Coordinates of C-alpha atoms in Angstrom, one line a residue:
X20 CA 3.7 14.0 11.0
X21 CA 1.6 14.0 8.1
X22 CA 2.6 16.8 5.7
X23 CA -0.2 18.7 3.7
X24 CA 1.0 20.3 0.6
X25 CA -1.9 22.6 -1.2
X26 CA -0.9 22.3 -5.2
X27 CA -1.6 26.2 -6.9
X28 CA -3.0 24.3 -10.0
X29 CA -6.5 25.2 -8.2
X30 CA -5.5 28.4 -7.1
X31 CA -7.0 31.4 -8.3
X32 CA -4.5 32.7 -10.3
X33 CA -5.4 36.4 -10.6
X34 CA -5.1 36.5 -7.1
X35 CA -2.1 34.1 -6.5
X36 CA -0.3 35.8 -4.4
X37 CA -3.3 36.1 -2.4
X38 CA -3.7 32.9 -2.0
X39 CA -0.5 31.5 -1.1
X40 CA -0.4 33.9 2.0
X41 CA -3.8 32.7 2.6
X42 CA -2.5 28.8 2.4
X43 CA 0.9 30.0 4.7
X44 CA -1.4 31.5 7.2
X45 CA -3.3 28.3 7.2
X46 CA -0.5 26.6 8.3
X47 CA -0.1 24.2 6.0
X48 CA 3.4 22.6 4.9
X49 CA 4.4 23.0 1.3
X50 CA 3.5 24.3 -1.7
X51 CA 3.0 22.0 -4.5
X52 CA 3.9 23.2 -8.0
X53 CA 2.7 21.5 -11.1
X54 CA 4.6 21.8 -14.0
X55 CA 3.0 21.0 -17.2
X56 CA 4.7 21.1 -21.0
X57 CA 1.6 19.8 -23.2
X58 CA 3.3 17.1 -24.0
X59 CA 4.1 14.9 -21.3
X60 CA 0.9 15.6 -20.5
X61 CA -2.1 17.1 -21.8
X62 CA -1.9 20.5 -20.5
X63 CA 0.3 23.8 -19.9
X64 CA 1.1 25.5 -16.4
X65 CA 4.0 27.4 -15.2
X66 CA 7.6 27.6 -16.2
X67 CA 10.7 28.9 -13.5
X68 CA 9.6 32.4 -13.5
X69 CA 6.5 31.6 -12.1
X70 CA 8.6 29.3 -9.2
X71 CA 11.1 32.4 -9.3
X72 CA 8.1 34.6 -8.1
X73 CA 6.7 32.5 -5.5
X74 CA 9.7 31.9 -3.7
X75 CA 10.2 35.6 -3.4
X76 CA 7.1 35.5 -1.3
X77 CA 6.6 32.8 1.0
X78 CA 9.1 30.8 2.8
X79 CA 7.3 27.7 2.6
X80 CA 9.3 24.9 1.0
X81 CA 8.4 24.9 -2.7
X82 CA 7.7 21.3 -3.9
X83 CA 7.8 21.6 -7.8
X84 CA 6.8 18.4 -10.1
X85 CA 7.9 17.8 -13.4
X86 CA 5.5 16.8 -15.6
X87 CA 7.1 17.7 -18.9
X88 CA 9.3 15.6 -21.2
X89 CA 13.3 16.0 -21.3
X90 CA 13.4 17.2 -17.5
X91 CA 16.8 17.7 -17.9
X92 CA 16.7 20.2 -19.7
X93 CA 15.1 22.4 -17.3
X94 CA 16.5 20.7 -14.0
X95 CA 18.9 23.6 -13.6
X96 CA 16.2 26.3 -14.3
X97 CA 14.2 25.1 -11.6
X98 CA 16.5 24.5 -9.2
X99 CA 18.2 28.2 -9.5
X100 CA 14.4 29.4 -9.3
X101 CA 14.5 27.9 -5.7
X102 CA 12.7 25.1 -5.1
X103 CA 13.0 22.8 -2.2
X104 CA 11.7 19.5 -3.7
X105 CA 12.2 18.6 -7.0
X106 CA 10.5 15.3 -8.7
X107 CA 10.9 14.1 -12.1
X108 CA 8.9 11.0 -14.0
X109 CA 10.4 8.2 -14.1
X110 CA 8.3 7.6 -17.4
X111 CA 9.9 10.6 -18.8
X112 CA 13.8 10.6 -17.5
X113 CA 16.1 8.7 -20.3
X114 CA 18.6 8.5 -17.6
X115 CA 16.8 8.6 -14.2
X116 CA 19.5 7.7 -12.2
X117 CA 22.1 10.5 -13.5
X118 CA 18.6 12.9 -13.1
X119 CA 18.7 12.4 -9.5
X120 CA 21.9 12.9 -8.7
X121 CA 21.8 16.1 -11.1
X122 CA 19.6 17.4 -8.7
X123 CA 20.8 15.9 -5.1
X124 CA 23.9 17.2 -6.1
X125 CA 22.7 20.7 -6.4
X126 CA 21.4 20.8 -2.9
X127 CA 17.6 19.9 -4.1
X128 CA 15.7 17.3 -2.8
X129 CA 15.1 14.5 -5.5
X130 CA 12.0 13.0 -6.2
X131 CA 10.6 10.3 -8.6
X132 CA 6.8 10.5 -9.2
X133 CA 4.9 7.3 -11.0
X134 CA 1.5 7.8 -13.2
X135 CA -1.7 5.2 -11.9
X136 CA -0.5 2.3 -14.5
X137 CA 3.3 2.6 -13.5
X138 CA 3.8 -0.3 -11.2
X139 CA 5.9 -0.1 -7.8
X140 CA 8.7 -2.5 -9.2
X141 CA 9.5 0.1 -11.4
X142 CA 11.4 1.8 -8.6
X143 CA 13.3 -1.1 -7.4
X144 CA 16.7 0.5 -8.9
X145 CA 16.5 4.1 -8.0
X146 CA 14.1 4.1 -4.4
X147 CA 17.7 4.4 -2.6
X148 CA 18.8 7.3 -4.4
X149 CA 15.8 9.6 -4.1
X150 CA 14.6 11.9 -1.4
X151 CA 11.0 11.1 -1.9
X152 CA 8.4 9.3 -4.1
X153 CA 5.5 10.3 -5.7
X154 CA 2.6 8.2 -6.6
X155 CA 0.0 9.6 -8.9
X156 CA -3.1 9.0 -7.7
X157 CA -4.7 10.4 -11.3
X158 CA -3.7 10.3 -14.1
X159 CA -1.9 13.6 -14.4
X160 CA -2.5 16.6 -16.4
X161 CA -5.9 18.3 -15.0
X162 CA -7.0 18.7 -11.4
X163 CA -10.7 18.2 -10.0
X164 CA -9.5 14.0 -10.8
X165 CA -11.3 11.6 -8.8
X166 CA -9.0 9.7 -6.2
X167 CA -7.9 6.1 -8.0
X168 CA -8.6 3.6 -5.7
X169 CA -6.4 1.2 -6.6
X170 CA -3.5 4.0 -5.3
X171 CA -4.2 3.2 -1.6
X172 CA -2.5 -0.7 -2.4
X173 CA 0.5 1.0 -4.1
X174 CA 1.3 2.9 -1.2
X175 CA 1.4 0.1 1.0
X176 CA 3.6 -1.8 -1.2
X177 CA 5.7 1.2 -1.2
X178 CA 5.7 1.4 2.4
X179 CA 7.0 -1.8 2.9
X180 CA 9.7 -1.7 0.4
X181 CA 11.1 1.5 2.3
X182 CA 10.5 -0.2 5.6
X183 CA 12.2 -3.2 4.2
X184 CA 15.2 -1.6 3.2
X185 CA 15.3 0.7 6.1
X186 CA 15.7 4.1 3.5
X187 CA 14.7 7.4 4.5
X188 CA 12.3 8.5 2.0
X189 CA 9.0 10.3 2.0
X190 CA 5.9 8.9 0.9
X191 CA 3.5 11.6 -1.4
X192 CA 0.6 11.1 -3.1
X193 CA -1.3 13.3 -5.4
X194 CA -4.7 13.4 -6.6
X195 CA -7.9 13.5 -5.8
X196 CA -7.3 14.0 -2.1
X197 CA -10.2 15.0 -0.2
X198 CA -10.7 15.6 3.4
X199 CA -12.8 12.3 3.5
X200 CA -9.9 10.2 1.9
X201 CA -7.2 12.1 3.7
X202 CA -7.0 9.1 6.3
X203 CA -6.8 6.7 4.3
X204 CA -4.2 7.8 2.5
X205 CA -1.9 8.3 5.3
X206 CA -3.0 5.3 6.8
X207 CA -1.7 3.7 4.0
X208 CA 1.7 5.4 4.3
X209 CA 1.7 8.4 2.4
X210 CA 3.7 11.2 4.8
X211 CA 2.5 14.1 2.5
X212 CA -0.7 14.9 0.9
X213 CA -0.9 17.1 -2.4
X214 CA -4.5 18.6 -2.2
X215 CA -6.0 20.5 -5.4
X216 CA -9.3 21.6 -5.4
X217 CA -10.1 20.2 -2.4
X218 CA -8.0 22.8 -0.6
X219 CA -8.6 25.8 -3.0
X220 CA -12.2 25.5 -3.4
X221 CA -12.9 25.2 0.5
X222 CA -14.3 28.4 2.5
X223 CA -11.7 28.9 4.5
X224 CA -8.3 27.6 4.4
X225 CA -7.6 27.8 7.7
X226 CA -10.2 25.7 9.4
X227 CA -10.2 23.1 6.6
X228 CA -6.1 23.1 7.9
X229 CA -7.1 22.2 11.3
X230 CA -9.5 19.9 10.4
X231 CA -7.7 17.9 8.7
X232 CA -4.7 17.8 11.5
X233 CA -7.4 16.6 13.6
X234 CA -8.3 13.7 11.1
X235 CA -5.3 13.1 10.8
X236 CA -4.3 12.3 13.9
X237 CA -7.1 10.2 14.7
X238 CA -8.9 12.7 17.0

């Protein structure tokens, strides 16, 4: 099954509680937490309060993304804040493989995310260790992004590497996904879908939710 995972960036943040409810009762999967340090990238979000917060009111699994430089200094923060996921950069993790396992030992799920230019080699030494993998499909820092094209080909190759080497590790892709690209995505092997404005800015949450299970499954 296809996970969809609305990211809060596009929330509305004066009503953010609001609007996670709203995305829970849509039935979606996750909630996808940018964080952003204005350095790594070009752009400030939310720190562990802000995660702190939101797990006190949904139980959805809280799917928090790095973005910042010298993640390890705020690995722990995160994790005590309660997230369920937690990615870093490989781009921005001196010592990626002691990252993970800081955060796999802690009873988080580990990711490793890649920027557009990053290529899928890259991951060769560290796809076994890692709970998931996240492939940019903007260049990060601002949503409302167009979708990269050239994405859809490094999910395939991803795909086959974890095929290949018979891991267990989920596929997820951020940026730019729409309803009309949603297919195409997974189809390409992504198993969860970060959605931005695409989820936030549509009417109603809930029937954009079921539309999108529908597409999804080919119906």
């Amino acid at each position: 099954m296809v996970r969809i995972a609305p990211s809060i960036l596009s929330a509305d943040f004066m009503r953010l509680g609001e609007e996670i409810r709203a995305a829970e009762s849509a039935g979606v999967d996750m909630l996808h937490l940018d964080i952003m340090d204005g350095h790594f990238v070009p752009n400030i979000t939310i720190g562990p309060f802000v995660v702190e917060a939101i797990r006190k009111i949904t139980g959805l699994p809280l799917d928090v993304h790095l973005m910042i430089e010298d993640p390890d200094r705020y690995i722990k923060d995160f994790i005590a804040a309660g997230c369920d996921f937690l990615t870093v950069h490989l781009e921005s993790c001196v010592h990626l493989h002691r990252s993970v396992h800081w955060i796999k030992d802690s009873g988080v799920k580990a990711g490793v995310s890649i920027n557009p230019a990053t290529p899928i080699w890259s991951l060769d030494n560290i796809i076994s260790d890692v709970d998931n993998v996240l492939i940019m499909s903007v260049n990060p820092g601002f949503g409302g992004q167009s979708f990269i094209p050239q994405a859809l080909g490094k999910i395939r190759m991803l795909k086959g590497m974890v095929m290949e080497r018979g891991l267990s590790v989920y596929i997820e892709v951020d940026g730019g996904i729409k309803y009309e690209n949603a297919k195409d995505v997974a189809d390409a092997g992504a198993e969860i879908l970060v959605m931005g404005s695409a989820f936030f800015n549509a009417q109603d949450y809930r029937i954009l939710t079921s539309k999108l299970r529908e597409r999804l499954n080919g119906k």
